[in-house]
Structures are given as structure tokens and as C-alpha cells.
mmCIF file of C-alpha atoms and ligand atoms in Angstrom:
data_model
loop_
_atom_site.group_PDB
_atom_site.id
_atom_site.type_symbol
_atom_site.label_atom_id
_atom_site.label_comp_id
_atom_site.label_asym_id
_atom_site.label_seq_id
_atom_site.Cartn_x
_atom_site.Cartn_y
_atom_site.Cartn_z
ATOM 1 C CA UNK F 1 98.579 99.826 111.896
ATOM 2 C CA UNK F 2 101.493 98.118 110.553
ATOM 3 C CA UNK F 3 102.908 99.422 107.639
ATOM 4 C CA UNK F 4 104.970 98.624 104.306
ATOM 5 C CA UNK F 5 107.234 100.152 102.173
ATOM 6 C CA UNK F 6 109.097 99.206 98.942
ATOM 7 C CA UNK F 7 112.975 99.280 99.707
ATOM 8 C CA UNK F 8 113.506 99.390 95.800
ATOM 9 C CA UNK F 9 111.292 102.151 94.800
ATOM 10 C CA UNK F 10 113.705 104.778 93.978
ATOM 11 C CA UNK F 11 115.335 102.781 91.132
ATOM 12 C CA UNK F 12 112.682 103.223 89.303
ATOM 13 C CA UNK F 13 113.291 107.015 88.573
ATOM 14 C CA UNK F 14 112.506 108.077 84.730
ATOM 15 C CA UNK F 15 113.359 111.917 84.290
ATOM 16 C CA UNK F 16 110.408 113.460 82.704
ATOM 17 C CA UNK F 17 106.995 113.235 80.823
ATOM 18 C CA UNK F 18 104.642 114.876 78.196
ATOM 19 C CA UNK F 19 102.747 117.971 78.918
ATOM 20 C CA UNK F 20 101.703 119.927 75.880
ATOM 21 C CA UNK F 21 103.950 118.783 73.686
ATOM 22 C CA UNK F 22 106.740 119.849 76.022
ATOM 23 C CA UNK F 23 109.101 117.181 78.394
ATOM 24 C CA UNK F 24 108.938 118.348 81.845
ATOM 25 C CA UNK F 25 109.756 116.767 85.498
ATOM 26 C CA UNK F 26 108.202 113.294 86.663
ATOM 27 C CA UNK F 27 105.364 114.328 88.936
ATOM 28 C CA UNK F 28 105.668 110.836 89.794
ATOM 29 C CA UNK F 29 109.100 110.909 91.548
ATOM 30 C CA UNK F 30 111.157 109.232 94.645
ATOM 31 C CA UNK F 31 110.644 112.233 96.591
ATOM 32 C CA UNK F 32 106.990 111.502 96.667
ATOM 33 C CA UNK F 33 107.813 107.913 98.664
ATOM 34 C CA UNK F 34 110.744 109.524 100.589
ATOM 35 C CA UNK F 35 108.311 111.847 102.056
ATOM 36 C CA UNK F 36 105.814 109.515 103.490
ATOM 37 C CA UNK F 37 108.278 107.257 104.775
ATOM 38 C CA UNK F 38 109.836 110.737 106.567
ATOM 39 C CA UNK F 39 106.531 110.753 108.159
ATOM 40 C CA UNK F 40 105.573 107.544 109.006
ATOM 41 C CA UNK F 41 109.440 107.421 110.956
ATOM 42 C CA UNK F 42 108.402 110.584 112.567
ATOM 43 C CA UNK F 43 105.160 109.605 113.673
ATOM 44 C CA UNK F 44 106.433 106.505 115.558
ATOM 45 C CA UNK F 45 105.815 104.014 112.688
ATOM 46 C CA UNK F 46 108.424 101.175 112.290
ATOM 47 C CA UNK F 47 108.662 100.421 107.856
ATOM 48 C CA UNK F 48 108.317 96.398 106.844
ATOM 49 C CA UNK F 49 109.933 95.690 103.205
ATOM 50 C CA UNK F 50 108.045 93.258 101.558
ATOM 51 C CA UNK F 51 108.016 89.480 102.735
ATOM 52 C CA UNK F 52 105.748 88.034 100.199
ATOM 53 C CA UNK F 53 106.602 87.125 96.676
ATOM 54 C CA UNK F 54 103.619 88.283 94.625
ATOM 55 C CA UNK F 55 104.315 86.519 91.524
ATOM 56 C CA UNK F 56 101.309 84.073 91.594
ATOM 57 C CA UNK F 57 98.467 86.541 91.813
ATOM 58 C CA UNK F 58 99.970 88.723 89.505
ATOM 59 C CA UNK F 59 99.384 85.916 87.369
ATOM 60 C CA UNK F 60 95.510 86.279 87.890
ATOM 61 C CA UNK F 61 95.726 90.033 87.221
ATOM 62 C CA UNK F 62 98.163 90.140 84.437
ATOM 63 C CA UNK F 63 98.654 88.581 81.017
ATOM 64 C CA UNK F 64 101.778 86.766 80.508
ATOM 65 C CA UNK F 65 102.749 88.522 77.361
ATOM 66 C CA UNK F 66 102.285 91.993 79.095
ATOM 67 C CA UNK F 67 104.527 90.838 82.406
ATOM 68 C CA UNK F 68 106.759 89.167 80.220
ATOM 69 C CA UNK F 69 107.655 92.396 77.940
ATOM 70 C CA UNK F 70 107.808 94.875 81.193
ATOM 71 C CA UNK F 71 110.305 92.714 83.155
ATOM 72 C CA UNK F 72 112.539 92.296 79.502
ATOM 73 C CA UNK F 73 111.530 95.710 78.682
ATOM 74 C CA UNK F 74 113.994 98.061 79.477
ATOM 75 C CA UNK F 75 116.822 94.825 78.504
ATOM 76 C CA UNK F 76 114.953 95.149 75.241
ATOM 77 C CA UNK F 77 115.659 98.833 74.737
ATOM 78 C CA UNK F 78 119.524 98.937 75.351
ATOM 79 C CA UNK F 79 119.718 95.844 72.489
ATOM 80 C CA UNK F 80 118.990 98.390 69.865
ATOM 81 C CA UNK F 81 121.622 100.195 71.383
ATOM 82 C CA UNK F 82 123.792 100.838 74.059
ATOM 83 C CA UNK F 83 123.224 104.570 73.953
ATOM 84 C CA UNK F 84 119.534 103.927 74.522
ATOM 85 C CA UNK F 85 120.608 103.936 77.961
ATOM 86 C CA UNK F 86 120.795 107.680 78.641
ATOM 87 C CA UNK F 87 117.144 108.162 76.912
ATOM 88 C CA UNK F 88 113.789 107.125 78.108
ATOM 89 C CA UNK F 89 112.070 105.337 75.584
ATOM 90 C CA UNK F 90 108.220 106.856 75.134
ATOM 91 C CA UNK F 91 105.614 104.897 72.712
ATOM 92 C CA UNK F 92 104.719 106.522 69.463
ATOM 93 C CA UNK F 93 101.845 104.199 68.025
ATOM 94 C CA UNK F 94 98.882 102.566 69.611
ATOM 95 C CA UNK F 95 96.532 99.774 68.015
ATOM 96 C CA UNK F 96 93.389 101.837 68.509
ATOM 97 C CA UNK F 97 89.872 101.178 66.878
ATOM 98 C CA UNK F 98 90.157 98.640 63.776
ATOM 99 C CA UNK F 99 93.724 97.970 64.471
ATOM 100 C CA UNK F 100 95.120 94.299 65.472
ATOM 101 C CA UNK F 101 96.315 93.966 69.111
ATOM 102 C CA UNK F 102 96.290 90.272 69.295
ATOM 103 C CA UNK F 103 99.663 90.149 67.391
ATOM 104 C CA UNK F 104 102.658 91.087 68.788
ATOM 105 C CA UNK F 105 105.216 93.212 66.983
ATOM 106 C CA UNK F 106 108.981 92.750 67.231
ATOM 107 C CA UNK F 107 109.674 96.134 66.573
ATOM 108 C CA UNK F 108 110.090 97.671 70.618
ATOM 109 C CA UNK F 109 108.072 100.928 70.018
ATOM 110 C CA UNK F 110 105.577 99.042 68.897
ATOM 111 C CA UNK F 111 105.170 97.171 71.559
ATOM 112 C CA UNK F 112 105.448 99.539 74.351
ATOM 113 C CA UNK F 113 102.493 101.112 72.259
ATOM 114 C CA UNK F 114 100.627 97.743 72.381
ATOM 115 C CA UNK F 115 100.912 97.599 75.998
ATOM 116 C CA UNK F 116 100.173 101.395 76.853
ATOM 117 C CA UNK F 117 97.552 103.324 77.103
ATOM 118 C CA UNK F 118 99.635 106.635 77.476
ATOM 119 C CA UNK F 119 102.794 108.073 76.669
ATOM 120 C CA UNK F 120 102.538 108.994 80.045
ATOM 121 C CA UNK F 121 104.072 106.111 81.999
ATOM 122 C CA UNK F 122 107.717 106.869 81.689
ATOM 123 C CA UNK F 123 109.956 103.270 81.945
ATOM 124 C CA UNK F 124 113.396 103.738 83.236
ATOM 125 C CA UNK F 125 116.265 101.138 84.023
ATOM 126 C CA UNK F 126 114.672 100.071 87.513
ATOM 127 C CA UNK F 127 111.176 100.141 86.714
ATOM 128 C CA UNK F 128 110.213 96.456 86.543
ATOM 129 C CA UNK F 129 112.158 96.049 89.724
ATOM 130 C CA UNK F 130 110.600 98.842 91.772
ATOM 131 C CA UNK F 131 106.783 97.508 90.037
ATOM 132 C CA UNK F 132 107.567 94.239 91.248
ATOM 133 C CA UNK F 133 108.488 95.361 94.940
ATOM 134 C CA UNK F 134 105.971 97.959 95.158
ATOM 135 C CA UNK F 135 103.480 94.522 94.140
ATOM 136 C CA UNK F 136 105.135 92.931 97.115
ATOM 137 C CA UNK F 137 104.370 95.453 99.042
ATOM 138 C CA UNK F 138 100.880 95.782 98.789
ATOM 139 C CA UNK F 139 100.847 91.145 98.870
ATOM 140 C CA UNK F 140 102.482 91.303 101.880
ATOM 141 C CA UNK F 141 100.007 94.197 103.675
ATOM 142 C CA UNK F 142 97.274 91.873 102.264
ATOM 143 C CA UNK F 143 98.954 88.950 104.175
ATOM 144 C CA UNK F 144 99.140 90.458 107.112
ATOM 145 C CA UNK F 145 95.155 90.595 107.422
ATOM 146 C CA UNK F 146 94.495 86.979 106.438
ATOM 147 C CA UNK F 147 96.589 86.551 109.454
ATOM 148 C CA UNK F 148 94.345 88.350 111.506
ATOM 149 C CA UNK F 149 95.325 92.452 111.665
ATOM 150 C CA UNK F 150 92.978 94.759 111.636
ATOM 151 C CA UNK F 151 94.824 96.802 108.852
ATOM 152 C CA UNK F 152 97.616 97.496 106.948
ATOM 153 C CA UNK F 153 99.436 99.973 104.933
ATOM 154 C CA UNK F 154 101.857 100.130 101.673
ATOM 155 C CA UNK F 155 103.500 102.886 100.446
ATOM 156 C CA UNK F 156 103.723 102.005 96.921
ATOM 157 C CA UNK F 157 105.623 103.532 94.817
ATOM 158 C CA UNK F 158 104.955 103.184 91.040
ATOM 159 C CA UNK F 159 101.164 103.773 91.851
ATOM 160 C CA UNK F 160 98.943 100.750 90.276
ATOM 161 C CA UNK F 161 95.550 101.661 89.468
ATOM 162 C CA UNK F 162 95.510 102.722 86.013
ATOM 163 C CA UNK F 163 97.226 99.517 84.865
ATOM 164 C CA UNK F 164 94.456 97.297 83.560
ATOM 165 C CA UNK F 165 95.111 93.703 82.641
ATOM 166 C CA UNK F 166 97.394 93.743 79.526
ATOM 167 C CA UNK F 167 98.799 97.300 79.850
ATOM 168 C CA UNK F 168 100.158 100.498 81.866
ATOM 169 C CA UNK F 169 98.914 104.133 82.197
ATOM 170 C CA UNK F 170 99.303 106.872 84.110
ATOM 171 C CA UNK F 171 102.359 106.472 86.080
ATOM 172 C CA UNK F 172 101.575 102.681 86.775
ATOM 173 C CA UNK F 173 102.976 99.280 85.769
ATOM 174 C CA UNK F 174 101.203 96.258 88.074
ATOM 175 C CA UNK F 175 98.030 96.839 89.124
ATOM 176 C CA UNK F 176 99.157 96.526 93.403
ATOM 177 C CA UNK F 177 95.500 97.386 94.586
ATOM 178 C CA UNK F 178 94.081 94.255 92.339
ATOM 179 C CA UNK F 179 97.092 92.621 94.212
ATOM 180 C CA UNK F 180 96.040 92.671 97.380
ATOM 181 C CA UNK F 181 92.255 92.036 96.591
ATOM 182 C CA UNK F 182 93.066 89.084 94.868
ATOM 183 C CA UNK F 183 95.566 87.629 97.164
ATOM 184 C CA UNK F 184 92.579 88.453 99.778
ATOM 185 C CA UNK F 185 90.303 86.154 97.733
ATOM 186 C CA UNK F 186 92.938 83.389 97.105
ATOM 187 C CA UNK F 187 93.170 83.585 100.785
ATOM 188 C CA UNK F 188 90.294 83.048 102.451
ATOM 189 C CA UNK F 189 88.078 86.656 101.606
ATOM 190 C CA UNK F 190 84.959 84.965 99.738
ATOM 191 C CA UNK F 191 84.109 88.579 98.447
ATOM 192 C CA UNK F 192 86.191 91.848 98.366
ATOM 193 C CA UNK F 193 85.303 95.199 97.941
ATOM 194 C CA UNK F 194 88.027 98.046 96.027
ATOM 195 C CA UNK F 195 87.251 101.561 96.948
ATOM 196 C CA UNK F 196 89.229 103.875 95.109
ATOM 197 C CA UNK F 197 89.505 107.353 96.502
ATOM 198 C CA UNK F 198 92.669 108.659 93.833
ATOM 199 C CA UNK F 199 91.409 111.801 92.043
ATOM 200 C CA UNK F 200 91.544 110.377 88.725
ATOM 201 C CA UNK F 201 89.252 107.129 88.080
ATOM 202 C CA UNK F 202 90.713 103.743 88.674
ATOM 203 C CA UNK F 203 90.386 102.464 84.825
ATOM 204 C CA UNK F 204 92.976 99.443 85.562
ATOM 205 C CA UNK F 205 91.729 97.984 88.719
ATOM 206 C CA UNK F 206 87.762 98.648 87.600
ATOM 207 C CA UNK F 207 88.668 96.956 83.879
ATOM 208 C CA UNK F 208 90.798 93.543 85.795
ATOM 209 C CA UNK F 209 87.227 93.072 88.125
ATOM 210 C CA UNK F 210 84.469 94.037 85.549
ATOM 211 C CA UNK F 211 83.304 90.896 84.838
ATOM 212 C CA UNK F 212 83.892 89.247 88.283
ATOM 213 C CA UNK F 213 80.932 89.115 91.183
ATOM 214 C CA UNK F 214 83.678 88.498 94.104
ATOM 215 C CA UNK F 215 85.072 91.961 93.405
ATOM 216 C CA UNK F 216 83.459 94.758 93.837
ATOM 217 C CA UNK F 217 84.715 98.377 92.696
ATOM 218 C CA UNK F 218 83.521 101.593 93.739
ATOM 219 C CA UNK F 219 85.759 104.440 92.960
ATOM 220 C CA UNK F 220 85.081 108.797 93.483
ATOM 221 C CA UNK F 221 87.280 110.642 90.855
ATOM 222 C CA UNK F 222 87.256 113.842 88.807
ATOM 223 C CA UNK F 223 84.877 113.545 86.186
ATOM 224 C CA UNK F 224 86.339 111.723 82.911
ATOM 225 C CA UNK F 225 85.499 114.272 80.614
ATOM 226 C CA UNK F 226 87.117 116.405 81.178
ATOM 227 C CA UNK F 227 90.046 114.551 83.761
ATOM 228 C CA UNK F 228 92.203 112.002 83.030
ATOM 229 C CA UNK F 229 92.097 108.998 82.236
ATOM 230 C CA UNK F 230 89.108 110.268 79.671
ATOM 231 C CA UNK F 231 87.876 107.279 78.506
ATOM 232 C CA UNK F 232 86.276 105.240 81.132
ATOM 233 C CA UNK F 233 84.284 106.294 84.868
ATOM 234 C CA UNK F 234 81.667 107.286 84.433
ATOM 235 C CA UNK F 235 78.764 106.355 86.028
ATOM 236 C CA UNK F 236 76.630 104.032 83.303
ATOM 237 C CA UNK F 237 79.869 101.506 83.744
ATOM 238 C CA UNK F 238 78.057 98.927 85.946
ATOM 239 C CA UNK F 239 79.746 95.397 85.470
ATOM 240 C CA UNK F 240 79.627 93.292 83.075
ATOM 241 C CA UNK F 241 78.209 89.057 83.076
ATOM 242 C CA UNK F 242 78.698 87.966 86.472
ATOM 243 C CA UNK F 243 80.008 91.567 87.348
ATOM 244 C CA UNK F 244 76.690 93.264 86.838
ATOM 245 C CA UNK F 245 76.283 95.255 89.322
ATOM 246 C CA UNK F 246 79.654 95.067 91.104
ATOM 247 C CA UNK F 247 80.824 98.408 89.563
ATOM 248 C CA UNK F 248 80.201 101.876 90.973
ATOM 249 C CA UNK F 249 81.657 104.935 89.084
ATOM 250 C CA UNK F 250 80.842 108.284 91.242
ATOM 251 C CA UNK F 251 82.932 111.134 88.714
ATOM 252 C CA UNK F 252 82.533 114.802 90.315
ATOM 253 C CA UNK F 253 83.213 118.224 88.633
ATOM 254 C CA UNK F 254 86.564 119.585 89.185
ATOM 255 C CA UNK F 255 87.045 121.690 91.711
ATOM 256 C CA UNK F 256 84.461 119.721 93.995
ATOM 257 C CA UNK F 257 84.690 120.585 98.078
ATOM 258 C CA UNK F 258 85.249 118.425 100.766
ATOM 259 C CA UNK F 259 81.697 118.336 101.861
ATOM 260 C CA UNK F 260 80.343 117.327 98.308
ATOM 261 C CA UNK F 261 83.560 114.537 98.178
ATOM 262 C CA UNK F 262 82.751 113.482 101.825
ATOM 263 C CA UNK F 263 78.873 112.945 100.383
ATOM 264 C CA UNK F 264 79.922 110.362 97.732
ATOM 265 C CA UNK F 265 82.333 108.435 100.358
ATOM 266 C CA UNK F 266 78.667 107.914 102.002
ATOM 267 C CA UNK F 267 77.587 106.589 99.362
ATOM 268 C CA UNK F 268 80.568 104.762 98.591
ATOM 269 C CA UNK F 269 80.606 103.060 101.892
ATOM 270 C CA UNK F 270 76.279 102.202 101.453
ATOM 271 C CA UNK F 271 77.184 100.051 98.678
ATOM 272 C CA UNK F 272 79.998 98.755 100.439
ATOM 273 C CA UNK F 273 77.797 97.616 103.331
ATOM 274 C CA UNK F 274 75.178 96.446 100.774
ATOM 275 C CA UNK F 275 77.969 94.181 98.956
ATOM 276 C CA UNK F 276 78.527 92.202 101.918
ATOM 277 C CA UNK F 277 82.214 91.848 101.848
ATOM 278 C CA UNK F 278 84.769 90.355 104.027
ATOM 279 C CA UNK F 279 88.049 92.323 103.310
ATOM 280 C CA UNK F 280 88.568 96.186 101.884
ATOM 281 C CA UNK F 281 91.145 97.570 99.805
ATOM 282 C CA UNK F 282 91.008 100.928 99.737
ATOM 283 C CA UNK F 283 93.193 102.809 96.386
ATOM 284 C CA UNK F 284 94.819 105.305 98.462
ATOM 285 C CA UNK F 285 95.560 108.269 96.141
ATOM 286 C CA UNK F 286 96.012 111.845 98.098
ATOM 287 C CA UNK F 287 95.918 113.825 94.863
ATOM 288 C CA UNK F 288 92.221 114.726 96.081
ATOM 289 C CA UNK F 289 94.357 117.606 98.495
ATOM 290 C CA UNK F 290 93.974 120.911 97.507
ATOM 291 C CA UNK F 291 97.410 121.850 96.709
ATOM 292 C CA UNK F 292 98.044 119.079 94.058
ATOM 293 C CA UNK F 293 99.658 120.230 91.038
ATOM 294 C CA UNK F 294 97.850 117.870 88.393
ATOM 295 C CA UNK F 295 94.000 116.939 90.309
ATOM 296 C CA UNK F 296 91.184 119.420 91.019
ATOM 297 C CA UNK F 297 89.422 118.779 94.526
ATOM 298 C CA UNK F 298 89.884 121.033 97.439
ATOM 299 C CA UNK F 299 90.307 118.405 100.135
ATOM 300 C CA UNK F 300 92.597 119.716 103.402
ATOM 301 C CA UNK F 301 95.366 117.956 104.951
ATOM 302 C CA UNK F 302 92.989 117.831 108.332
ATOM 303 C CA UNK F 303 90.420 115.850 105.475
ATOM 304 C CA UNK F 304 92.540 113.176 105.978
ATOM 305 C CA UNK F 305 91.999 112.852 109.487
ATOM 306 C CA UNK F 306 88.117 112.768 108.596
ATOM 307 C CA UNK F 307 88.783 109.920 105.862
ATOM 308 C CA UNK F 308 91.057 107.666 107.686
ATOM 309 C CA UNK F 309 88.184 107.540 110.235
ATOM 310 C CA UNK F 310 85.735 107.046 107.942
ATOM 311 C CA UNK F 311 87.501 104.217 106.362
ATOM 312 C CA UNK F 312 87.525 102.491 109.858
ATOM 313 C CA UNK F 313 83.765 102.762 110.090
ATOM 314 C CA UNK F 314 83.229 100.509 107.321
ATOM 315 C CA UNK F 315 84.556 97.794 109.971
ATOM 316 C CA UNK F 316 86.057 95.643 107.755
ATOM 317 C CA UNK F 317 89.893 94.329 107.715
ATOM 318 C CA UNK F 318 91.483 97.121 105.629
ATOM 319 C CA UNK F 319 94.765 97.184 103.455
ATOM 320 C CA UNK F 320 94.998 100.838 102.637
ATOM 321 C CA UNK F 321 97.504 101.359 99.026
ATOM 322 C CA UNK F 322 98.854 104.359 97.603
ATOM 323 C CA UNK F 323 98.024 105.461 94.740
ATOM 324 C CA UNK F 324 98.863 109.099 93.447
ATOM 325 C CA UNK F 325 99.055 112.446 95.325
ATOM 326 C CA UNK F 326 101.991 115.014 93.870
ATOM 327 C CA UNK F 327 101.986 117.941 96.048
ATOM 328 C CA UNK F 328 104.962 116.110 97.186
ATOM 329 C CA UNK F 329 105.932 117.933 100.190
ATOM 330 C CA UNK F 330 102.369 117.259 102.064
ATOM 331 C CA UNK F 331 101.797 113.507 100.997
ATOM 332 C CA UNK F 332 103.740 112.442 104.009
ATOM 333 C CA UNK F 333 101.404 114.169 106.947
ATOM 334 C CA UNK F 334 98.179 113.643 104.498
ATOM 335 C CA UNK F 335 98.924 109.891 104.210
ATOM 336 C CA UNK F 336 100.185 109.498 108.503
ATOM 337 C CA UNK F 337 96.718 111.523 108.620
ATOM 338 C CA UNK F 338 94.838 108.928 106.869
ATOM 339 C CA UNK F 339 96.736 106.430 109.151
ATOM 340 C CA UNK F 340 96.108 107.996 112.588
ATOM 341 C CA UNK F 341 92.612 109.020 111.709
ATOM 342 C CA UNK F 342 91.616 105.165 111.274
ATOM 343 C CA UNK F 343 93.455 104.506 114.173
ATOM 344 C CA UNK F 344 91.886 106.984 116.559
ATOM 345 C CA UNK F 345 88.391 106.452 114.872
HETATM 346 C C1 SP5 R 401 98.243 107.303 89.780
HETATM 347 C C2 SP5 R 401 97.887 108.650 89.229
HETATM 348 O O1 SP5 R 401 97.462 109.527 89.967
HETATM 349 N N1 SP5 R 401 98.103 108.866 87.913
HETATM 350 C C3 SP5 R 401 97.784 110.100 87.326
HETATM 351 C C4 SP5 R 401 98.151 110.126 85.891
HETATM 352 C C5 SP5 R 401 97.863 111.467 85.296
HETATM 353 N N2 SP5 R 401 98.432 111.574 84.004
HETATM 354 C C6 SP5 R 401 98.114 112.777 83.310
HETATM 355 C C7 SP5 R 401 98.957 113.896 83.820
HETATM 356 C C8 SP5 R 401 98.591 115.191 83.192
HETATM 357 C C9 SP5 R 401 99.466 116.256 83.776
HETATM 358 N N3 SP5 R 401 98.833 117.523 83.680
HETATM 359 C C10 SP5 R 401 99.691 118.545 84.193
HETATM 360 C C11 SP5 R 401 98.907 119.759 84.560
HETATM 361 C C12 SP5 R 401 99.851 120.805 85.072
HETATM 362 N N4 SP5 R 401 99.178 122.010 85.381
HETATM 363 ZN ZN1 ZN R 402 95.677 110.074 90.599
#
């Protein structure tokens, strides 16, 4: 399977995040992309950087305004300051229920409130550039299959799938998952099908597709209430106009089992079948593995082996992205297992 990775993920590198009320380490951190490229090198796998510029169908995902303040963003924080520069800036104010988000502030915090959903997406001085790689990435893996492979892999690094269409979440910026599907369907792929297998529910990618009958989204996650990202997955969220019926939401307790996860991927892949599609993207987040510091299943590293062949029985041209998965030390061999497991399948 030939495989990406993004040459320019470590710059983006922000220090630490929120957790009750107290800063601590990134979970989301370079190590994390160091480890699976370890691996892939290991395993015999030769690393692509990106060789497609993304910025047209991140167009189709993104607003302007939103893509316009994160690649100024971080220019717009040292002008109040050049001290700024040793401090990561962290929203303070959102325009929830009743409040006006059609107006841009000037003030900054206000806007990086605007286009959050968290304060749990961390910007640093490289961010925009590592986003826009990491975008690349997952373009260029998508290329690669409109030019006839059978599959291909990015290792993306800020993860994607909780950025919706006019704002970032959860560790992630652009939205490279809706990347690839949509360069996919502005390439020939009259219908694509997302399956999201990160532990927490794909909110971003699910809210950029709702609407849209060439998409379809089907995502197994850690139940949103009482797992992040709360407010959206759960299984009444069906589509939306066209969309009806192009969304499937499968949420499981924590602490669900491999065999109980391994039962919704059936189902999961039915619908997949059912849809009819010509391409598959597949949201690879490996924070399902048991020994994850911030997710809930109990998959096994040898699980991985079982999914990656799974994944190839759907029989469709795959790109496989990463998502999250913070038991840093074992996301290398869990994602090479995912790898060799569709390959052997
Ligand atoms: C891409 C992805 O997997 N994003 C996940 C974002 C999760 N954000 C909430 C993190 C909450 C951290 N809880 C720490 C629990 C430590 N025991
Ligand atoms: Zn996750």
C-alpha cells in the first residue's frame, strides 16, 4: 500500500491543553507521527510527502472566513504583541444559543471562539502549516486511487475529523478525511462512503456531508453522552434534505470489547455495501486500543490485524487517514497492523 506522510507536521507543536481546569501535556503531540513513521520505515514501507496542493477542495469543505482566520491566525496573535509568542492563545467565549455568529469580531479571542468548538484545539506558530500539509497528505493518497491503486495511506498529523465546516475541535484544524472524499468525488467517484472508526464520533466530517446524498457517513464511537465530543452521534442523526439517509451514527458504552466493536464494523460495512459506493475513506483513529490514555474500548494491537482485513473486504479502493490514537508508543505497530492486515487479507 503506498503510503503518505506530512514532512511539516512537527511544527505544529502547541505545549499543553485543558483538563479539569488544570494545563497539562498535548496528548496530541509529534511523537505520536514520529512513531508511525518509525514503523512504517521498519516494516519495509518507503514515506511519500505530499504532491498535491489541496487548496481547491478545501474550498468545498471549508468557509473562506474560517480558512482565512486559521492561516492569519497565529500572525494575528503576535500583532497584539510580540510576547504573545511564548503563550498559546486558548478561546474564552463562544456564540452559543441566541448569540450572533454571522458577524465577525475584530477582537482575536473572539474569534478563535467563533471558530471553535473547544478550548481544546491548542494553535501554535506552525499549525496552519502542518493543517495544510497534513490536507495534502490525505489529497494526494486520494490521488493516488483515481489513478488506479488499490489503496493508500496518510499519516496525518493534526487529526481532521472533528473540524466541521466553519470551525476546529478536538485536536483538528482541516477536515483531511472530507479531503480526500471530496477530491474522490471531484475526481471521478460518483458516490463515496466515510467510515469513521476514531473512538470519539466524527462531528466535523458527519456535519460537512449531512445534507449531501454522494457522501455517505457511517462512524462507531464511544457513546456521546457521556464521551466527547457530547453534542452530536448519536444514532437518531440520519441526514438531512438530500442527505436523508446517508448518515449512520453507531455510539457504544465505554468500555465496549472487541467482539461487540467488531459487531458494529458489520454493520458498518452492510450499509456500506447497501450505499453502493465507488471509493472508501476510512477515519483512521487507533484510540479504540486498549491502552489509550483519553478513549474507553478494549481493542488489542493484534485487533488491528483483524480490522485492516476487514477494511479490505469491503472491496472498494481505500484511502485509509489517521485520525487520533494517544497511547503514543503503540500507534506505530497498531497503524503498520491496520496496513499489513489489508494487505494480507
Ligand atoms: C482526533 C481526536 O481523537 N480528538 C479527541 C479530542 C478529545 N478531546 C477531549 C480530551 C479530553 C481529555 N481527557 C483526559 C482524560 C485523562 N484521563
Ligand atoms: Zn479520537
Amino acid at each position: 500500500m503506498i503510503t503518505f506522510h506530512n514532512p511539516l507536521q512537527h511544527t505544529h507543536a502547541p505545549e499543553h491543553e485543558f483538563f479539569r481546569g488544570e494545563r497539562v501535556p498535548c496528548f496530541e503531540n509529534p511523537t505520536r507521527a514520529a512513531y508511525v513513521e518509525a514503523a512504517l520505515t521498519a516494516r519495509g514501507h518507503v514515506l511519500h510527502p505530499p504532491d498535491v496542493d489541496c487548496t481547491e477542495v478545501l474550498a468545498k469543505i471549508h468557509a473562506p472566513r474560517y480558512l482565512a482566520f486559521l492561516a492569519s491566525a497565529w500572525q494575528q496573535w503576535l500583532s497584539l504583541g510580540e510576547e504573545q509568542n511564548r503563550v498559546q492563545p486558548f478561546p474564552s467565549v463562544w456564540p452559543v444559543r441566541t448569540l450572533r455568529s454571522d458577524i465577525e469580531p475584530d477582537n482575536f479571542i473572539a474569534k478563535l471562539g467563533l471558530y471553535s468548538m473547544d478550548n481544546g484545539s491548542p494553535l501554535a506558530a506552525g499549525t496552519w502549516t502542518a493543517a495544510k500539509a497534513g490536507a495534502d497528505a490525505a489529497a494526494s493518497a486520494a490521488a493516488r486511487l483515481a489513478a488506479g491503486e488499490r489503496a493508500a495511506f496518510c499519516s496525518t498529523r493534526p487529526p481532521g475529523h472533528h473540524a466541521g465546516p466553519d470551525f476546529m475541535g478536538g485536536y483538528c484544524f482541516l477536515n483531511n478525511a472530507a479531503v480526500a472524499a471530496q477530491w474522490l468525488r471531484d475526481h471521478g467517484a460518483a458516490r463515496v462512503a466515510v467510515l469513521d472508526v476514531d473512538y470519539h464520533h466524527g462531528n466535523g466530517t458527519q456535519s460537512i456531508f449531512y445534507d449531501r446524498a454522494d457522501v455517505l457517513f457511517v462512524s462507531i464511537h464511544g457513546d456521546p453522552r457521556t464521551e466527547y465530543p457530547f453534542y452530536l452521534g448519536h444514532a437518531d442523526e440520519t441526514g438531512a434534505g438530500l442527505g436523508a439517509g446517508c448518515n449512520l451514527n453507531l455510539p457504544l458504552p465505554a468500555g465496549t470489547d472487541a467482539a461487540t466493536w467488531f459487531a458494529a464494523l458489520e454493520q458498518a460495512c452492510a450499509r456500506i455495501a447497501a450505499f453502493g459506493a465507488d471509493a472508501l475513506v476510512v477515519s483512521l483513529g487507533l484510540d479504540t486500543h486498549e491502552g489509550d490514555p483519553i478513549s474507553r474500548f478494549r481493542l488489542a494491537t493484534t485487533d488491528f490485524l483483524r480490522l485492516g482485513a476487514r477494511l479490505r473486504g469491503v472491496g472498494l479502493p481505500t484511502v485509509l487517514v489517521l485520525e487520533g490514537g494517544y497511547a503514543a508508543a503503540e500507534l506505530g505497530t497498531n497503524a503498520v497492523n491496520v496496513l499489513e492486515g489489508f494487505e494480507q487479507a
